[in-house]
CSV table of C-alpha atoms in Angstrom, one decimal:
chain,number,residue,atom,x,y,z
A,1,UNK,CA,-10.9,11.4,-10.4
A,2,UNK,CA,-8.5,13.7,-9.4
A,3,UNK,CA,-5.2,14.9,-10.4
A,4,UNK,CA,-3.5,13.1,-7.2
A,5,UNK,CA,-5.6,9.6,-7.6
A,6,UNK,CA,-4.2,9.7,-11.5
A,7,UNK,CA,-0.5,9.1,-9.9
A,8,UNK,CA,-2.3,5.8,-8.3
A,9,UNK,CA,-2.5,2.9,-9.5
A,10,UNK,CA,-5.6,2.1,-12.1
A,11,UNK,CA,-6.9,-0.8,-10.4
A,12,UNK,CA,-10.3,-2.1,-8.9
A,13,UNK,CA,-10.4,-3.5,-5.5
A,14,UNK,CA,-10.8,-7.4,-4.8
A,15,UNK,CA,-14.5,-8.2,-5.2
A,16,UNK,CA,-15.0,-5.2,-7.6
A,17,UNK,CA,-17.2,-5.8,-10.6
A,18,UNK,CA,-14.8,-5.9,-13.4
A,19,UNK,CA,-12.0,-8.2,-12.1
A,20,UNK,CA,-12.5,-10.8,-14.4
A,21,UNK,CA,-8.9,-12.7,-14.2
A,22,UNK,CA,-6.5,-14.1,-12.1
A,23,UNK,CA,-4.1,-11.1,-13.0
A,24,UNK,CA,-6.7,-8.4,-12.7
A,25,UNK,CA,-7.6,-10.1,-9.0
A,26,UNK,CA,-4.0,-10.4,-7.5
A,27,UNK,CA,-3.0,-6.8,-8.7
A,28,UNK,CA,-6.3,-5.7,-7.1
A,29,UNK,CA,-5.0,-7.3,-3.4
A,30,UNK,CA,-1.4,-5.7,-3.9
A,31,UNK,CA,-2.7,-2.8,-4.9
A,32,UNK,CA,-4.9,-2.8,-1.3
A,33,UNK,CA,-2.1,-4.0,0.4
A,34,UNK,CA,0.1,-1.1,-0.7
A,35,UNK,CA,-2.7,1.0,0.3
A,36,UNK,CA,-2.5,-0.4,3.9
A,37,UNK,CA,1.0,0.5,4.2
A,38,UNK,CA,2.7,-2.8,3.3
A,39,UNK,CA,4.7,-2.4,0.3
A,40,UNK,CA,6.6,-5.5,1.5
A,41,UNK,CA,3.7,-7.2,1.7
A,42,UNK,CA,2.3,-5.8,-1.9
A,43,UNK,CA,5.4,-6.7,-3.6
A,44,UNK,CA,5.8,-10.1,-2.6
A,45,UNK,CA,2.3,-10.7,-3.6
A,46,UNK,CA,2.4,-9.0,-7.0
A,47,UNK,CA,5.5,-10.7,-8.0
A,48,UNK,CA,4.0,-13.9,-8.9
A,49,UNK,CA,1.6,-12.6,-10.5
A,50,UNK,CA,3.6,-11.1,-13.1
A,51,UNK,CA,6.1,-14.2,-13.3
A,52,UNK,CA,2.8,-15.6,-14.7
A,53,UNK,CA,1.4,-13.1,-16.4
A,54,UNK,CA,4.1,-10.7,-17.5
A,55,UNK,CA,2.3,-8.7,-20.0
A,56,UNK,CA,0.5,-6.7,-17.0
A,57,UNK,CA,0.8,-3.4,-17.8
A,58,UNK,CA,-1.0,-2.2,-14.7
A,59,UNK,CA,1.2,-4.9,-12.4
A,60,UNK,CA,4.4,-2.9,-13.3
A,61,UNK,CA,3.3,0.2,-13.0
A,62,UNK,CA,2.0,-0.5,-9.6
A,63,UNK,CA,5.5,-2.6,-8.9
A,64,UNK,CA,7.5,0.1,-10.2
A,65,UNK,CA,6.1,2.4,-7.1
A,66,UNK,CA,6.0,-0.2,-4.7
A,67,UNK,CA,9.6,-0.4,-5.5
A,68,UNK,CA,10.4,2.9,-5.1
A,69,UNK,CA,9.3,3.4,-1.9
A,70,UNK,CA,11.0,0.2,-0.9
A,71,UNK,CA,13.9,2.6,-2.3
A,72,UNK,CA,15.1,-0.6,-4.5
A,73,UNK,CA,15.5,2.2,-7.0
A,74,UNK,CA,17.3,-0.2,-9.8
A,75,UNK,CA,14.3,-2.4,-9.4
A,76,UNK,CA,11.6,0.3,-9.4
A,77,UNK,CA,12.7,1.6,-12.9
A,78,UNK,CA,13.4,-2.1,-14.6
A,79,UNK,CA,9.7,-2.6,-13.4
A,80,UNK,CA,8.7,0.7,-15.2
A,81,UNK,CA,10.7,0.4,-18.5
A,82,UNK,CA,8.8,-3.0,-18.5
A,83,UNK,CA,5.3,-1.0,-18.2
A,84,UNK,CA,6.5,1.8,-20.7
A,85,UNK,CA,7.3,-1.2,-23.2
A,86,UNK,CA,3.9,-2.4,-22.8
A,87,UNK,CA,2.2,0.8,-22.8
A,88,UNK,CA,3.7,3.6,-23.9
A,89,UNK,CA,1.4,6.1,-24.3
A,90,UNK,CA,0.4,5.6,-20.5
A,91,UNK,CA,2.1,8.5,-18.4
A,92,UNK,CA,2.5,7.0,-14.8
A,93,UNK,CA,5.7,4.6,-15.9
A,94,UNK,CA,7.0,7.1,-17.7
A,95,UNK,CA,6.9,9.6,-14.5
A,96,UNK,CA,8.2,6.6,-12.0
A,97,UNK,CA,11.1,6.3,-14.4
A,98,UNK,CA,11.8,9.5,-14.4
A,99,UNK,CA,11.6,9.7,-10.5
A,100,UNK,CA,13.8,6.7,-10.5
A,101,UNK,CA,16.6,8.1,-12.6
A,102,UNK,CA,16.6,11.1,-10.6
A,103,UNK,CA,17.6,9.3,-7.4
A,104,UNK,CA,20.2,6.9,-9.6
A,105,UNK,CA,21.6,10.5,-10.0
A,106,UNK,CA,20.8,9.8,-14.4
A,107,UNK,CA,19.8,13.3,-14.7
A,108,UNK,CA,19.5,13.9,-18.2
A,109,UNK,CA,17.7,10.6,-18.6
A,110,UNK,CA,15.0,11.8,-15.9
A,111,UNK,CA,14.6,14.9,-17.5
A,112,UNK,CA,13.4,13.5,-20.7
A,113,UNK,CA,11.4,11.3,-19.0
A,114,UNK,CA,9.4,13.6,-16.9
A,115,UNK,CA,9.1,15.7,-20.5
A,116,UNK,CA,7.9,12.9,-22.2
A,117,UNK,CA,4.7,12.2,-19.8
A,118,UNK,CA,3.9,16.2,-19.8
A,119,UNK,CA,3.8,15.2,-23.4
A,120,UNK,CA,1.5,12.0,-23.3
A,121,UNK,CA,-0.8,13.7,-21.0
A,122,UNK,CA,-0.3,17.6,-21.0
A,123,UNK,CA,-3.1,18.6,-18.4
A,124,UNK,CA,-2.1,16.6,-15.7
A,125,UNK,CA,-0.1,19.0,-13.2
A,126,UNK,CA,1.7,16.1,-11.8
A,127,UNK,CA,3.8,15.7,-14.5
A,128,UNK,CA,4.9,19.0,-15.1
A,129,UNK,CA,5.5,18.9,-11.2
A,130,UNK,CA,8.0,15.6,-12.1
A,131,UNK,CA,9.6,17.9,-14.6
A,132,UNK,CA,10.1,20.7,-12.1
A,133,UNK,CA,11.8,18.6,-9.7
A,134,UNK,CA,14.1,16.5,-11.9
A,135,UNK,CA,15.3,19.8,-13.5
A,136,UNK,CA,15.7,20.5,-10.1
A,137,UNK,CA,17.7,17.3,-8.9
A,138,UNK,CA,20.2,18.2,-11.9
A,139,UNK,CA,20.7,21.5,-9.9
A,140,UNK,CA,20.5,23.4,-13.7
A,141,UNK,CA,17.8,24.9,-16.0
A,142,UNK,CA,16.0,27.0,-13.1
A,143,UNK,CA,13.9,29.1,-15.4
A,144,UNK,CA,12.3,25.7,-17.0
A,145,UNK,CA,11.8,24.4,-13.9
A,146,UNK,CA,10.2,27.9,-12.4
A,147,UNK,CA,8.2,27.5,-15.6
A,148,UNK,CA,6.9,23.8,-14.7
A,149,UNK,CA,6.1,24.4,-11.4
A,150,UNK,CA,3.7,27.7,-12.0
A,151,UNK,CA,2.2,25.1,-15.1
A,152,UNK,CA,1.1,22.5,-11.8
A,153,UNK,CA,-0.4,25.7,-10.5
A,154,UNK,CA,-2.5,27.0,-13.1
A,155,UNK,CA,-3.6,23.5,-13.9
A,156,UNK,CA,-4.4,22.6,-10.1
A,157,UNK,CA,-4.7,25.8,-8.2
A,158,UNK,CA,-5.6,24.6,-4.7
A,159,UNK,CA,-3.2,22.2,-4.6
A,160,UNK,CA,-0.2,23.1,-1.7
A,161,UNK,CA,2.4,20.9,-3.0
A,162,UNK,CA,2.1,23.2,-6.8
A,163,UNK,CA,2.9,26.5,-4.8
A,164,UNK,CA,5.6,24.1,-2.6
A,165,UNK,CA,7.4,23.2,-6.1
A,166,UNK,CA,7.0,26.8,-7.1
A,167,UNK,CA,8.5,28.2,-4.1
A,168,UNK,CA,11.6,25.3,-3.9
A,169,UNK,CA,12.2,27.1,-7.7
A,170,UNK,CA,12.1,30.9,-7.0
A,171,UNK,CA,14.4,30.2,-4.2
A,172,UNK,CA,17.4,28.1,-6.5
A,173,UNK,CA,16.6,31.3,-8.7
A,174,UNK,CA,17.4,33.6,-5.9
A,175,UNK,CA,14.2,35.2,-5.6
A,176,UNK,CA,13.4,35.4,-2.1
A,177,UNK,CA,10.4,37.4,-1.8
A,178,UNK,CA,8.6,35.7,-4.4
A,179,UNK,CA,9.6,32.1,-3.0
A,180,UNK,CA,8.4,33.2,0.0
A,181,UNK,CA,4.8,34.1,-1.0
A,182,UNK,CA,4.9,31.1,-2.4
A,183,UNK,CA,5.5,29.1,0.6
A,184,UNK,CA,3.2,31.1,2.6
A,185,UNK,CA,0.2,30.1,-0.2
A,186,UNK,CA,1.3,26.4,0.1
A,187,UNK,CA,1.2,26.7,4.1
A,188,UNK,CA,-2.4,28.4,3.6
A,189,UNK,CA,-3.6,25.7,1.7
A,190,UNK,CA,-1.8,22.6,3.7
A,191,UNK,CA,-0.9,24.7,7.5
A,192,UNK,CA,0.9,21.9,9.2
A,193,UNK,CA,3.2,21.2,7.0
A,194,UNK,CA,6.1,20.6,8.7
A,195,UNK,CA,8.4,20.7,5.4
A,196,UNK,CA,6.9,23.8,4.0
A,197,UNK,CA,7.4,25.3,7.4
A,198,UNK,CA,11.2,24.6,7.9
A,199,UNK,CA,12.0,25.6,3.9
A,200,UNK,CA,10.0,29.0,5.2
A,201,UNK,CA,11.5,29.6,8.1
A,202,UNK,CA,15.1,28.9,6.5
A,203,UNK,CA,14.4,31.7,4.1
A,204,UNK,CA,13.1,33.7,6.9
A,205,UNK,CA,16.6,33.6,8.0
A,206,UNK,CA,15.0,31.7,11.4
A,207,UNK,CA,16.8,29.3,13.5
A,208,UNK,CA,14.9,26.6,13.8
A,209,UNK,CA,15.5,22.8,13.9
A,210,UNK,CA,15.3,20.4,10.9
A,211,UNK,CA,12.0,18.9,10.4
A,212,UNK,CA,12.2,15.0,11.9
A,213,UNK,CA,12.4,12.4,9.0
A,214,UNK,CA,9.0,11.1,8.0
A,215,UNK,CA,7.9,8.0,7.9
A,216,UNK,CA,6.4,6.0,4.9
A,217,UNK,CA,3.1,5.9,4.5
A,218,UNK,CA,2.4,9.8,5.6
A,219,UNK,CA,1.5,11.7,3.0
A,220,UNK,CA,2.7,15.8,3.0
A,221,UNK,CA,0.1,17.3,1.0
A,222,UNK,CA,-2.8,16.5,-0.9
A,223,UNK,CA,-4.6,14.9,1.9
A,224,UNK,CA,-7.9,14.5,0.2
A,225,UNK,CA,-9.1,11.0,-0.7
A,226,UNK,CA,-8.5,9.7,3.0
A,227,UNK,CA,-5.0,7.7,4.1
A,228,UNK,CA,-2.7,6.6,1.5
A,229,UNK,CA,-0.2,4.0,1.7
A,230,UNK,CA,2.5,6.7,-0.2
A,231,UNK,CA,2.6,10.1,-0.9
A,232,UNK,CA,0.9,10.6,-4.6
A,233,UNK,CA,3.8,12.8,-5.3
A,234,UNK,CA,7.6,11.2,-3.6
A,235,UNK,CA,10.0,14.6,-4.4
A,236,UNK,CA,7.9,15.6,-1.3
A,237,UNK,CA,10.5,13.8,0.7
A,238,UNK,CA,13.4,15.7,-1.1
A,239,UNK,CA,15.7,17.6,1.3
């Protein structure tokens, strides 16, 4: 498994030996439905399955980031404080929360979250990526987040969204050169980025137009593991 399929949901498909119940079977078809870019479609199939079983710790989880990219952001994070009561030791609510509380502008609150998955599970650069970016989003602590985002690197090296995050940190820092070798990494590693390539060419002091909004479903970086119905990592669609 790798460090992009840990953000996805834990769940076999339909068919798949293992799905034993009723609960295990209908999160297994949202979960491919989400994968075949219809969060719509996901959600309003998962939903009765946890009105009947609502002690499915994997059917919030996977609710909680349908939700978000539904952007029903007051939804996503009641589904994920219902997955953190039930398993709190797993680190993927905890991170959706954390992404949630960020866009409901709770900044302190997302902080602590992101922290507290680096804590559950320290060697998964995701999180310390979710800590970059909310430290980010709260426009303060530069340094820690500069810190986070060079942690996602040396823990996932050939990953372009890492040197991305790092180069998004050097620049709030004010350190241009270094945020630009940074970018230029990321864009070795992932070259048609379009994102990487307008924050680049901004710092370049280039004229260029704004990159056009993306749709759901396309994922920025980590491209590995074939089409995804969402990016593994959403502050890739931060401004």
């Amino acid at each position: 498994m790798t460090d992009l399929d840990a953000a996805r949901p834990r769940v076999q498909q339909p068919g798949g030996p293992g799905l034993s119940t009723p609960t295990e079977i209908g999160v297994a078809r949202a979960a491919a439905l989400f994968e075949r870019v219809d969060p719509a479609a996901a959600a309003a199939h998962l939903e009765p399955v946890l009105a009947a079983d609502p002690e499915s710790a994997a059917g919030w989880i996977l609710l909680a980031r349908i939700r978000l990219v539904l952007d029903e952001v007051d939804r996503a994070l009641e589904a994920a404080n219902r997955a953190i009561a039930l398993v709190p030791e797993d680190p993927r609510p905890l991170a959706t929360a954390s992404r949630a509380l960020t866009l409901l502008g709770r900044h302190e609150e997302a902080v602590t979250m992101a922290y507290r998955a680096v804590i559950v599970e320290p060697k998964n650069p995701l999180w310390h990526d979710r800590v970059a970016w909310s430290l980010l989003a709260a426009d303060r602590q530069y340094a820690d987040a500069e810190q986070a985002a060079r942690t996602a690197i040396g823990l996932e090296p050939n990953e372009a969204h890492y040197y991305f995050t790092h180069g998004v940190t050097l620049d709030a820092m004010g350190h241009a050169d270094q945020a630009r070798q940074a970018f230029l990494i990321s864009l070795r590693l992932e070259p048609e980025n379009p994102v990487a390539q307008h924050r680049l060419a901004v710092l370049n002091g280039e004229s260029v137009r704004a990159p056009e909004k993306k749709k759901r479903g396309w994922k920025l970086f980590g491209k590995r593991g074939g089409a995804a119905a969402t990016p593994a990592r959403p502050e890739e669609y931060l401004p």
